[in-house]
Amino acid sequence: MAKYELPINSRMLKSDFVFGVATSSYQIEGGAEEGGRTPSIWDTFCAVPGKVDNGDNGAVACDHYHLWKQDVAMIAELGVDAYRLSIAWSRIVPRDGEVNPEGLKFYENIIDECHALGMKVYVTLYHWDLPQYLEEKGGWLNRETAYKFAQYADIVSQHFGDKIDVYSTLNEPAVSAFLGYRFGIHAPGIKGNKEGFLASHHTMLAHGLAMPILRKNAPNSMHGLVVNAWPAYAESEKDQFAVELSEAESYHWFVDPVLKGEYPAIVKERYPYDMPMILEGDMAIISAPIDYLGVNYYSRNVVRLNEHNVVEKVVLEDVEKTHIGWEVYPQGLTDLLVAMKQRYDNLPPIYITENGAAGDDSVTDGEVNDTQRVNYFQTHLKATHDAIEAGVQIDGYFAWSLMDNFEWAFGYEQRFGIVHVDYTTQTRTLKQSAKAYQAMLVERAAGNK
Ligand code: IFM
């Protein structure tokens, strides 16, 4: 049977390194109209023809809303130390100013069950499912949304306090702000540089406003945020500027304000007319200290500056790609983490909060032979180890995802799970990649006795 091998002295084999699996609310829950939940921007977006492949939506998804108990048991069976999930804002605050006890109870059951089975819980407050009633008031283009987020963070953290082991304010603000409000390919489907940058500033402000609230209500938990990063590589020597701009727009824009208290100059110079209105004090709010940084890594970009002086992604032909078309490039993860350590003197400990591969998996004779994913995890675990050896403090690794789920604009076509989901019967089947994770964790636990 496949098993991931880690170098014998790897810090990742020690019991204080956290191995986990991750999911998010809209991608797995379903129960869209149950338990007092009101629509999010993703319910609205999915209803617009042509926005999501096959017209898919998250109304049922993995039906985790009903199957959560068996899903949590399955997570525990894998032998992981932690489960990373997100809370649907509109289950907790279904209408402005209203708190829904049923929503809180839904997550409380999951959290309690995880703890009862010996796992920690990492909870993200915002994984892109903004309540639709807030979008109707401008969504992230409206500064007020940042304050609404702080109120929501207060409700959740007052209720759960230290029961949530690790809080994340945001997941991948680059995606929610830029894909949603700049490039229009995610909800709410708005296009425009000005809009994208404004949404990003308000999202970062939301993070900063929530930090002291979370610390007050959950003083013994850890607090931070999760960013995604695709390191850039130059197509040729003349493309260094393209590399700098690409990384500055995609992730420095979101990490610099937190760790340096400023937005990167290269972006401000590039888009002088699209910069958001930053009020006095905003940057101090956003740069409140964090306990950890979550980093999501999938692949890299190879870039060049085209004849119009615009950064272009180069499509590589002769490289290995996953079903979604992303290059398999484990070295990028090591390079990224090392580069982060060099860029930020005050880089806090890192969790790899997502890493994984999309496949076109199916069950044959009860088995899912996702060989490519097994290799993907093996090489990326090694890449994580290499970054640790190079001096980066990495405290955990979460596989994306626990199970196949609603992959946003790609619908259900792209399967990222280490567990296969049959969407007709809601049967879960452990893929080879899950079994290999389980086998590695069993061996690690035995070694740590
Ligand atoms: O499915 C997403 C997840 O919601 C956020 N990070 C990237 C994953 C794969 O695209």
CSV table of C-alpha atoms and ligand atoms in Angstrom, one decimal:
chain,number,residue,atom,x,y,z
A,1,MET,CA,0.0,0.0,0.0
A,2,ALA,CA,1.2,3.5,-0.8
A,3,LYS,CA,2.5,5.6,2.1
A,4,TYR,CA,4.2,9.0,2.1
A,5,GLU,CA,7.8,8.8,3.1
A,6,LEU,CA,9.3,11.6,5.1
A,7,PRO,CA,13.1,11.8,5.7
A,8,ILE,CA,13.9,10.0,8.9
A,9,ASN,CA,14.8,13.1,11.0
A,10,SER,CA,12.1,15.3,9.6
A,11,ARG,CA,10.6,17.7,12.0
A,12,MET,CA,7.3,16.7,10.3
A,13,LEU,CA,7.5,13.3,12.0
A,14,LYS,CA,7.3,14.9,15.5
A,15,SER,CA,4.0,15.0,17.3
A,16,ASP,CA,3.8,18.8,17.6
A,17,PHE,CA,3.8,19.2,13.8
A,18,VAL,CA,0.1,19.4,12.8
A,19,PHE,CA,-1.3,17.3,10.0
A,20,GLY,CA,-4.8,18.0,8.9
A,21,VAL,CA,-7.4,18.1,6.1
A,22,ALA,CA,-9.3,21.1,5.0
A,23,THR,CA,-12.7,22.0,3.6
A,24,SER,CA,-14.9,25.1,3.4
A,25,SER,CA,-18.6,25.8,4.1
A,26,TYR,CA,-20.1,26.5,0.7
A,27,GLN,CA,-18.0,23.8,-1.0
A,28,ILE,CA,-19.3,20.9,1.2
A,29,GLU,CA,-22.3,21.8,3.4
A,30,GLY,CA,-25.4,22.0,1.2
A,31,GLY,CA,-28.4,22.6,3.4
A,32,ALA,CA,-28.5,25.9,1.7
A,33,GLU,CA,-32.0,26.7,2.9
A,34,GLU,CA,-31.9,24.8,6.1
A,35,GLY,CA,-31.1,25.8,9.7
A,36,GLY,CA,-32.0,29.4,9.2
A,37,ARG,CA,-29.2,30.1,6.6
A,38,THR,CA,-29.9,32.8,4.1
A,39,PRO,CA,-28.3,33.1,0.6
A,40,SER,CA,-24.7,34.1,0.1
A,41,ILE,CA,-23.2,35.7,-3.0
A,42,TRP,CA,-22.3,32.2,-4.3
A,43,ASP,CA,-26.0,31.1,-4.3
A,44,THR,CA,-26.8,34.2,-6.4
A,45,PHE,CA,-23.8,33.8,-8.7
A,46,CYS,CA,-24.5,30.1,-9.4
A,47,ALA,CA,-28.0,31.0,-10.5
A,48,VAL,CA,-26.6,33.2,-13.3
A,49,PRO,CA,-26.4,31.0,-16.5
A,50,GLY,CA,-22.8,30.5,-17.7
A,51,LYS,CA,-21.0,31.5,-14.5
A,52,VAL,CA,-20.4,28.0,-13.2
A,53,ASP,CA,-19.5,24.9,-15.3
A,54,ASN,CA,-22.5,22.7,-15.9
A,55,GLY,CA,-24.8,25.1,-14.0
A,56,ASP,CA,-23.6,23.5,-10.8
A,57,ASN,CA,-24.2,25.1,-7.4
A,58,GLY,CA,-23.7,24.4,-3.7
A,59,ALA,CA,-27.3,23.8,-2.7
A,60,VAL,CA,-26.6,20.2,-1.8
A,61,ALA,CA,-22.8,19.8,-2.4
A,62,CYS,CA,-21.6,16.9,-0.2
A,63,ASP,CA,-24.6,17.2,2.0
A,64,HIS,CA,-22.3,17.6,5.0
A,65,TYR,CA,-25.0,19.6,6.6
A,66,HIS,CA,-26.7,16.3,7.3
A,67,LEU,CA,-23.7,13.9,7.1
A,68,TRP,CA,-21.4,15.9,9.3
A,69,LYS,CA,-21.2,13.3,12.1
A,70,GLN,CA,-20.1,10.5,9.7
A,71,ASP,CA,-17.7,12.9,8.0
A,72,VAL,CA,-16.0,13.9,11.3
A,73,ALA,CA,-15.7,10.2,12.1
A,74,MET,CA,-14.1,9.6,8.7
A,75,ILE,CA,-11.6,12.5,9.4
A,76,ALA,CA,-10.7,11.0,12.7
A,77,GLU,CA,-10.1,7.6,11.0
A,78,LEU,CA,-7.5,9.2,8.8
A,79,GLY,CA,-5.5,9.8,12.0
A,80,VAL,CA,-5.1,13.6,11.4
A,81,ASP,CA,-4.3,16.0,14.3
A,82,ALA,CA,-6.7,18.7,13.1
A,83,TYR,CA,-9.6,19.6,10.9
A,84,ARG,CA,-9.8,23.0,9.1
A,85,LEU,CA,-13.3,24.1,8.2
A,86,SER,CA,-15.0,27.4,7.6
A,87,ILE,CA,-18.2,29.0,8.9
A,88,ALA,CA,-20.9,30.3,6.7
A,89,TRP,CA,-21.5,33.9,7.7
A,90,SER,CA,-25.1,33.8,6.7
A,91,ARG,CA,-25.8,30.8,8.9
A,92,ILE,CA,-24.7,32.8,11.9
A,93,VAL,CA,-26.0,36.3,10.9
A,94,PRO,CA,-28.8,35.5,8.5
A,95,ARG,CA,-30.1,39.1,8.5
A,96,ASP,CA,-28.3,42.2,9.5
A,97,GLY,CA,-28.4,42.5,13.3
A,98,GLU,CA,-29.8,39.0,13.9
A,99,VAL,CA,-28.0,36.0,15.4
A,100,ASN,CA,-29.1,32.5,14.5
A,101,PRO,CA,-28.6,30.0,17.4
A,102,GLU,CA,-29.2,27.1,15.1
A,103,GLY,CA,-26.3,28.1,13.0
A,104,LEU,CA,-24.0,28.4,16.0
A,105,LYS,CA,-25.2,25.0,17.2
A,106,PHE,CA,-24.4,23.3,13.8
A,107,TYR,CA,-20.8,24.3,14.1
A,108,GLU,CA,-20.7,23.7,17.8
A,109,ASN,CA,-21.7,20.0,17.2
A,110,ILE,CA,-18.9,19.6,14.7
A,111,ILE,CA,-16.3,21.3,16.9
A,112,ASP,CA,-17.3,19.2,20.0
A,113,GLU,CA,-17.2,16.0,18.0
A,114,CYS,CA,-13.7,16.8,16.6
A,115,HIS,CA,-12.5,17.5,20.2
A,116,ALA,CA,-14.2,14.3,21.4
A,117,LEU,CA,-12.3,12.4,18.8
A,118,GLY,CA,-9.0,14.0,19.7
A,119,MET,CA,-8.6,16.6,16.9
A,120,LYS,CA,-8.0,20.3,17.0
A,121,VAL,CA,-10.2,22.7,15.0
A,122,TYR,CA,-8.9,25.4,12.7
A,123,VAL,CA,-11.8,27.7,11.8
A,124,THR,CA,-11.9,30.2,9.0
A,125,LEU,CA,-14.5,33.0,9.3
A,126,TYR,CA,-14.6,34.0,5.7
A,127,HIS,CA,-14.1,31.6,2.9
A,128,TRP,CA,-15.8,33.7,0.2
A,129,ASP,CA,-19.5,33.2,1.1
A,130,LEU,CA,-20.5,36.8,1.8
A,131,PRO,CA,-24.2,37.1,2.9
A,132,GLN,CA,-26.2,38.3,-0.1
A,133,TYR,CA,-27.9,41.0,2.0
A,134,LEU,CA,-24.5,42.7,2.4
A,135,GLU,CA,-23.7,42.4,-1.3
A,136,GLU,CA,-26.9,44.3,-1.9
A,137,LYS,CA,-25.4,47.2,0.1
A,138,GLY,CA,-22.2,47.1,-2.1
A,139,GLY,CA,-20.5,44.0,-0.6
A,140,TRP,CA,-16.7,44.5,-0.2
A,141,LEU,CA,-16.9,47.7,-2.2
A,142,ASN,CA,-18.7,49.2,0.8
A,143,ARG,CA,-16.3,50.0,3.7
A,144,GLU,CA,-19.2,49.2,6.1
A,145,THR,CA,-18.8,45.5,5.2
A,146,ALA,CA,-15.5,45.4,7.1
A,147,TYR,CA,-17.3,46.6,10.2
A,148,LYS,CA,-20.0,44.0,9.7
A,149,PHE,CA,-17.3,41.3,9.5
A,150,ALA,CA,-15.9,42.5,12.8
A,151,GLN,CA,-19.4,42.2,14.4
A,152,TYR,CA,-19.7,38.7,13.0
A,153,ALA,CA,-16.2,37.8,14.3
A,154,ASP,CA,-17.3,39.1,17.7
A,155,ILE,CA,-20.5,36.9,17.7
A,156,VAL,CA,-18.5,33.7,16.7
A,157,SER,CA,-15.6,34.3,19.1
A,158,GLN,CA,-17.8,35.3,22.0
A,159,HIS,CA,-19.8,32.1,21.5
A,160,PHE,CA,-16.9,29.7,21.0
A,161,GLY,CA,-14.0,31.5,22.7
A,162,ASP,CA,-11.0,29.2,23.1
A,163,LYS,CA,-13.0,26.2,22.0
A,164,ILE,CA,-11.8,27.1,18.5
A,165,ASP,CA,-8.2,26.2,18.6
A,166,VAL,CA,-7.0,28.3,15.7
A,167,TYR,CA,-9.0,31.2,14.1
A,168,SER,CA,-8.4,32.5,10.6
A,169,THR,CA,-10.1,35.7,9.7
A,170,LEU,CA,-9.9,35.2,5.9
A,171,ASN,CA,-9.1,32.5,3.4
A,172,GLU,CA,-7.3,33.8,0.3
A,173,PRO,CA,-8.3,37.4,0.2
A,174,ALA,CA,-6.6,37.7,-3.2
A,175,VAL,CA,-9.2,35.3,-4.7
A,176,SER,CA,-12.3,36.7,-3.0
A,177,ALA,CA,-11.3,40.3,-3.8
A,178,PHE,CA,-9.7,40.0,-7.2
A,179,LEU,CA,-11.5,37.0,-8.8
A,180,GLY,CA,-14.8,38.4,-7.4
A,181,TYR,CA,-14.5,42.1,-7.8
A,182,ARG,CA,-11.6,42.7,-10.4
A,183,PHE,CA,-11.8,39.9,-12.9
A,184,GLY,CA,-15.5,38.9,-12.4
A,185,ILE,CA,-15.0,35.1,-12.6
A,186,HIS,CA,-16.1,34.5,-9.0
A,187,ALA,CA,-19.0,35.9,-7.1
A,188,PRO,CA,-20.3,38.5,-7.2
A,189,GLY,CA,-18.9,38.8,-10.8
A,190,ILE,CA,-17.7,42.4,-10.8
A,191,LYS,CA,-14.9,43.6,-13.2
A,192,GLY,CA,-12.6,46.5,-12.7
A,193,ASN,CA,-9.2,47.3,-11.3
A,194,LYS,CA,-10.6,50.1,-9.1
A,195,GLU,CA,-13.2,47.8,-7.7
A,196,GLY,CA,-10.7,45.0,-7.2
A,197,PHE,CA,-8.3,47.1,-5.2
A,198,LEU,CA,-11.1,48.7,-3.2
A,199,ALA,CA,-12.6,45.3,-2.3
A,200,SER,CA,-9.1,44.1,-1.3
A,201,HIS,CA,-8.5,47.0,1.0
A,202,HIS,CA,-11.9,46.6,2.7
A,203,THR,CA,-11.2,42.9,3.1
A,204,MET,CA,-7.8,43.5,4.7
A,205,LEU,CA,-9.4,46.1,6.9
A,206,ALA,CA,-12.0,43.5,8.0
A,207,HIS,CA,-9.1,41.2,8.9
A,208,GLY,CA,-7.4,43.9,11.0
A,209,LEU,CA,-10.6,45.0,12.7
A,210,ALA,CA,-11.4,41.4,13.7
A,211,MET,CA,-7.9,40.7,15.2
A,212,PRO,CA,-8.3,42.5,18.6
A,213,ILE,CA,-11.8,41.2,19.0
A,214,LEU,CA,-10.7,37.6,18.5
A,215,ARG,CA,-7.8,38.1,20.9
A,216,LYS,CA,-10.1,39.5,23.5
A,217,ASN,CA,-12.8,36.7,23.2
A,218,ALA,CA,-10.4,33.8,22.6
A,219,PRO,CA,-7.2,34.7,24.5
A,220,ASN,CA,-5.8,31.2,24.4
A,221,SER,CA,-6.5,30.5,20.7
A,222,MET,CA,-4.2,31.3,17.9
A,223,HIS,CA,-5.2,34.0,15.4
A,224,GLY,CA,-4.1,34.8,11.9
A,225,LEU,CA,-5.1,34.7,8.2
A,226,VAL,CA,-4.6,32.5,5.2
A,227,VAL,CA,-3.2,33.6,1.9
A,228,ASN,CA,-2.6,31.9,-1.4
A,229,ALA,CA,0.5,32.3,-3.3
A,230,TRP,CA,1.7,31.2,-6.7
A,231,PRO,CA,5.4,32.1,-6.9
A,232,ALA,CA,6.4,33.6,-10.3
A,233,TYR,CA,9.4,32.6,-12.5
A,234,ALA,CA,10.7,34.5,-15.4
A,235,GLU,CA,10.3,33.0,-18.9
A,236,SER,CA,13.7,34.6,-19.7
A,237,GLU,CA,16.2,37.0,-18.1
A,238,LYS,CA,14.4,40.1,-19.3
A,239,ASP,CA,11.3,39.2,-17.4
A,240,GLN,CA,12.4,40.0,-13.9
A,241,PHE,CA,10.0,42.9,-13.7
A,242,ALA,CA,7.1,40.7,-14.7
A,243,VAL,CA,8.1,38.3,-11.8
A,244,GLU,CA,8.1,41.2,-9.3
A,245,LEU,CA,4.8,42.6,-10.5
A,246,SER,CA,3.1,39.3,-10.6
A,247,GLU,CA,4.1,38.3,-7.1
A,248,ALA,CA,3.4,41.8,-5.8
A,249,GLU,CA,-0.2,41.8,-7.2
A,250,SER,CA,-1.0,38.3,-6.3
A,251,TYR,CA,0.3,38.0,-2.7
A,252,HIS,CA,2.6,40.8,-1.5
A,253,TRP,CA,-0.4,43.0,-1.8
A,254,PHE,CA,-2.1,40.9,0.8
A,255,VAL,CA,0.8,40.0,3.1
A,256,ASP,CA,2.8,43.3,3.1
A,257,PRO,CA,0.0,45.3,4.7
A,258,VAL,CA,-0.2,42.8,7.5
A,259,LEU,CA,3.6,42.2,8.1
A,260,LYS,CA,5.0,45.5,6.8
A,261,GLY,CA,2.1,47.9,7.4
A,262,GLU,CA,2.1,49.1,3.7
A,263,TYR,CA,1.0,48.1,0.3
A,264,PRO,CA,3.8,47.3,-2.2
A,265,ALA,CA,5.1,50.3,-4.1
A,266,ILE,CA,5.4,48.5,-7.4
A,267,VAL,CA,1.6,48.0,-7.5
A,268,LYS,CA,0.8,51.5,-6.4
A,269,GLU,CA,3.0,52.8,-9.2
A,270,ARG,CA,1.5,50.5,-11.8
A,271,TYR,CA,-2.1,51.4,-11.0
A,272,PRO,CA,-2.0,55.0,-9.8
A,273,TYR,CA,-5.6,55.7,-10.7
A,274,ASP,CA,-7.1,52.6,-9.3
A,275,MET,CA,-5.8,52.8,-5.7
A,276,PRO,CA,-8.3,52.5,-2.9
A,277,MET,CA,-9.1,55.3,-0.4
A,278,ILE,CA,-7.0,54.5,2.6
A,279,LEU,CA,-8.1,56.3,5.8
A,280,GLU,CA,-5.7,57.4,8.4
A,281,GLY,CA,-5.2,54.6,10.8
A,282,ASP,CA,-6.2,51.8,8.4
A,283,MET,CA,-2.7,50.4,7.9
A,284,ALA,CA,-2.1,50.3,11.7
A,285,ILE,CA,-5.3,48.3,12.1
A,286,ILE,CA,-4.4,45.9,9.3
A,287,SER,CA,-0.9,45.3,10.6
A,288,ALA,CA,-1.9,44.1,14.0
A,289,PRO,CA,0.4,41.2,15.0
A,290,ILE,CA,-0.7,37.7,13.9
A,291,ASP,CA,0.3,34.4,15.6
A,292,TYR,CA,0.7,32.5,12.3
A,293,LEU,CA,0.3,32.9,8.6
A,294,GLY,CA,-1.6,30.2,6.6
A,295,VAL,CA,-0.2,29.6,3.2
A,296,ASN,CA,-2.1,27.8,0.4
A,297,TYR,CA,0.1,26.5,-2.4
A,298,TYR,CA,-0.9,24.7,-5.6
A,299,SER,CA,1.4,25.6,-8.4
A,300,ARG,CA,3.6,28.4,-9.9
A,301,ASN,CA,3.3,30.9,-12.7
A,302,VAL,CA,5.9,31.4,-15.4
A,303,VAL,CA,5.6,35.0,-16.7
A,304,ARG,CA,6.8,37.5,-19.2
A,305,LEU,CA,6.1,41.1,-20.1
A,306,ASN,CA,4.4,41.2,-23.5
A,307,GLU,CA,4.7,43.9,-26.2
A,308,HIS,CA,2.0,46.0,-24.5
A,309,ASN,CA,4.0,46.0,-21.3
A,310,VAL,CA,1.5,43.7,-19.6
A,311,VAL,CA,2.4,40.7,-17.5
A,312,GLU,CA,1.4,37.5,-19.3
A,313,LYS,CA,1.3,33.9,-18.0
A,314,VAL,CA,3.3,31.6,-20.2
A,315,VAL,CA,1.5,28.4,-21.1
A,316,LEU,CA,4.0,25.5,-20.7
A,317,GLU,CA,3.4,22.6,-22.9
A,318,ASP,CA,5.8,19.8,-21.8
A,319,VAL,CA,5.2,19.8,-18.1
A,320,GLU,CA,3.1,17.6,-15.9
A,321,LYS,CA,-0.3,19.1,-15.1
A,322,THR,CA,-3.3,18.1,-13.0
A,323,HIS,CA,-6.8,17.8,-14.3
A,324,ILE,CA,-7.5,21.5,-13.8
A,325,GLY,CA,-4.5,22.4,-15.9
A,326,TRP,CA,-2.1,23.5,-13.1
A,327,GLU,CA,1.5,22.5,-13.4
A,328,VAL,CA,2.8,20.1,-10.8
A,329,TYR,CA,5.8,22.1,-9.4
A,330,PRO,CA,6.8,21.1,-5.9
A,331,GLN,CA,10.0,23.1,-5.9
A,332,GLY,CA,7.8,26.2,-6.1
A,333,LEU,CA,6.6,25.5,-2.6
A,334,THR,CA,10.1,25.4,-1.1
A,335,ASP,CA,11.1,28.5,-3.1
A,336,LEU,CA,8.0,30.4,-2.0
A,337,LEU,CA,8.5,29.7,1.7
A,338,VAL,CA,12.1,30.5,1.6
A,339,ALA,CA,11.3,33.8,-0.3
A,340,MET,CA,8.7,34.7,2.3
A,341,LYS,CA,11.3,34.3,5.1
A,342,GLN,CA,13.7,36.5,3.2
A,343,ARG,CA,11.0,39.2,2.5
A,344,TYR,CA,9.5,39.4,6.0
A,345,ASP,CA,11.8,39.8,9.1
A,346,ASN,CA,8.8,39.3,11.3
A,347,LEU,CA,7.4,36.2,9.4
A,348,PRO,CA,5.4,34.3,12.0
A,349,PRO,CA,5.2,30.5,12.1
A,350,ILE,CA,3.6,29.1,8.9
A,351,TYR,CA,0.9,26.5,8.4
A,352,ILE,CA,0.6,25.1,4.9
A,353,THR,CA,-3.2,25.4,5.2
A,354,GLU,CA,-3.9,24.0,1.7
A,355,ASN,CA,-2.1,21.9,-0.8
A,356,GLY,CA,-3.5,19.4,-3.2
A,357,ALA,CA,-4.3,18.3,-6.8
A,358,ALA,CA,-7.4,18.1,-8.9
A,359,GLY,CA,-8.2,14.8,-10.6
A,360,ASP,CA,-10.9,13.2,-12.7
A,361,ASP,CA,-11.3,10.3,-10.3
A,362,SER,CA,-13.7,7.5,-10.4
A,363,VAL,CA,-14.3,4.4,-8.3
A,364,THR,CA,-13.5,1.0,-9.8
A,365,ASP,CA,-14.1,-2.2,-7.7
A,366,GLY,CA,-14.3,0.0,-4.6
A,367,GLU,CA,-10.9,1.6,-5.2
A,368,VAL,CA,-9.8,5.0,-6.5
A,369,ASN,CA,-6.3,4.8,-7.9
A,370,ASP,CA,-5.3,8.5,-7.8
A,371,THR,CA,-1.7,7.9,-8.5
A,372,GLN,CA,-0.9,11.4,-9.6
A,373,ARG,CA,-2.3,12.8,-6.4
A,374,VAL,CA,-0.3,10.3,-4.3
A,375,ASN,CA,2.9,11.5,-6.1
A,376,TYR,CA,1.8,15.1,-5.7
A,377,PHE,CA,1.5,14.8,-2.0
A,378,GLN,CA,4.7,12.9,-1.7
A,379,THR,CA,6.7,15.5,-3.5
A,380,HIS,CA,5.0,18.5,-1.8
A,381,LEU,CA,5.6,17.0,1.7
A,382,LYS,CA,9.2,16.7,0.7
A,383,ALA,CA,9.2,20.3,-0.5
A,384,THR,CA,7.7,21.3,2.9
A,385,HIS,CA,10.5,19.4,4.6
A,386,ASP,CA,13.1,21.1,2.5
A,387,ALA,CA,11.8,24.5,3.4
A,388,ILE,CA,12.0,23.6,7.1
A,389,GLU,CA,15.6,22.5,6.6
A,390,ALA,CA,16.3,25.8,4.9
A,391,GLY,CA,15.2,27.5,8.2
A,392,VAL,CA,11.5,28.4,7.7
A,393,GLN,CA,9.3,27.7,10.7
A,394,ILE,CA,6.5,25.5,9.5
A,395,ASP,CA,4.2,24.1,12.1
A,396,GLY,CA,1.6,22.1,10.1
A,397,TYR,CA,0.3,20.9,6.7
A,398,PHE,CA,-3.3,20.5,5.6
A,399,ALA,CA,-4.3,18.5,2.6
A,400,TRP,CA,-6.9,20.1,0.3
A,401,SER,CA,-9.3,18.7,0.4
A,402,LEU,CA,-10.8,16.2,2.8
A,403,MET,CA,-13.3,15.2,0.0
A,404,ASP,CA,-14.4,16.1,-3.5
A,405,ASN,CA,-16.5,19.2,-3.4
A,406,PHE,CA,-17.9,22.2,-5.2
A,407,GLU,CA,-14.9,23.7,-6.9
A,408,TRP,CA,-16.3,27.2,-7.4
A,409,ALA,CA,-16.6,28.3,-11.1
A,410,PHE,CA,-15.5,24.7,-12.1
A,411,GLY,CA,-18.5,23.2,-10.3
A,412,TYR,CA,-18.1,19.5,-9.5
A,413,GLU,CA,-16.0,18.7,-12.5
A,414,GLN,CA,-12.7,19.1,-10.6
A,415,ARG,CA,-12.2,16.6,-7.8
A,416,PHE,CA,-9.7,17.8,-5.2
A,417,GLY,CA,-10.6,15.3,-2.4
A,418,ILE,CA,-8.5,12.6,-0.9
A,419,VAL,CA,-11.9,11.0,-0.4
A,420,HIS,CA,-14.1,10.4,-3.4
A,421,VAL,CA,-17.7,11.6,-3.2
A,422,ASP,CA,-20.5,10.0,-5.3
A,423,TYR,CA,-22.8,13.0,-5.6
A,424,THR,CA,-25.8,10.8,-6.4
A,425,THR,CA,-25.6,8.5,-3.4
A,426,GLN,CA,-23.4,10.7,-1.2
A,427,THR,CA,-21.1,7.6,-0.7
A,428,ARG,CA,-17.6,8.5,0.4
A,429,THR,CA,-14.7,6.3,-0.7
A,430,LEU,CA,-11.1,6.7,0.5
A,431,LYS,CA,-8.8,7.2,-2.4
A,432,GLN,CA,-5.2,5.8,-2.5
A,433,SER,CA,-4.1,9.3,-1.5
A,434,ALA,CA,-6.2,9.2,1.7
A,435,LYS,CA,-4.9,5.7,2.5
A,436,ALA,CA,-1.3,6.8,2.0
A,437,TYR,CA,-1.9,9.8,4.4
A,438,GLN,CA,-3.5,7.5,6.9
A,439,ALA,CA,-0.6,5.0,6.7
A,440,MET,CA,2.0,7.8,7.2
A,441,LEU,CA,0.1,9.1,10.2
A,442,VAL,CA,-0.2,5.7,11.8
A,443,GLU,CA,3.5,5.2,11.4
A,444,ARG,CA,4.3,8.6,12.8
A,445,ALA,CA,2.0,8.0,15.8
A,446,ALA,CA,3.8,4.7,16.5
A,447,GLY,CA,7.2,6.4,16.3
A,448,ASN,CA,6.1,9.1,18.7
A,449,LYS,CA,4.9,6.8,21.4
B,1,IFM,O1,-11.1,24.9,-3.7
B,1,IFM,C1,-10.2,25.9,-3.5
B,1,IFM,C2,-10.4,26.5,-2.1
B,1,IFM,O2,-11.6,26.9,-1.8
B,1,IFM,C3,-9.4,27.6,-1.9
B,1,IFM,N1,-8.1,27.3,-2.3
B,1,IFM,C4,-7.9,26.7,-3.6
B,1,IFM,C5,-8.8,25.5,-3.7
B,1,IFM,C6,-8.6,24.8,-5.1
B,1,IFM,O3,-8.9,25.7,-6.1
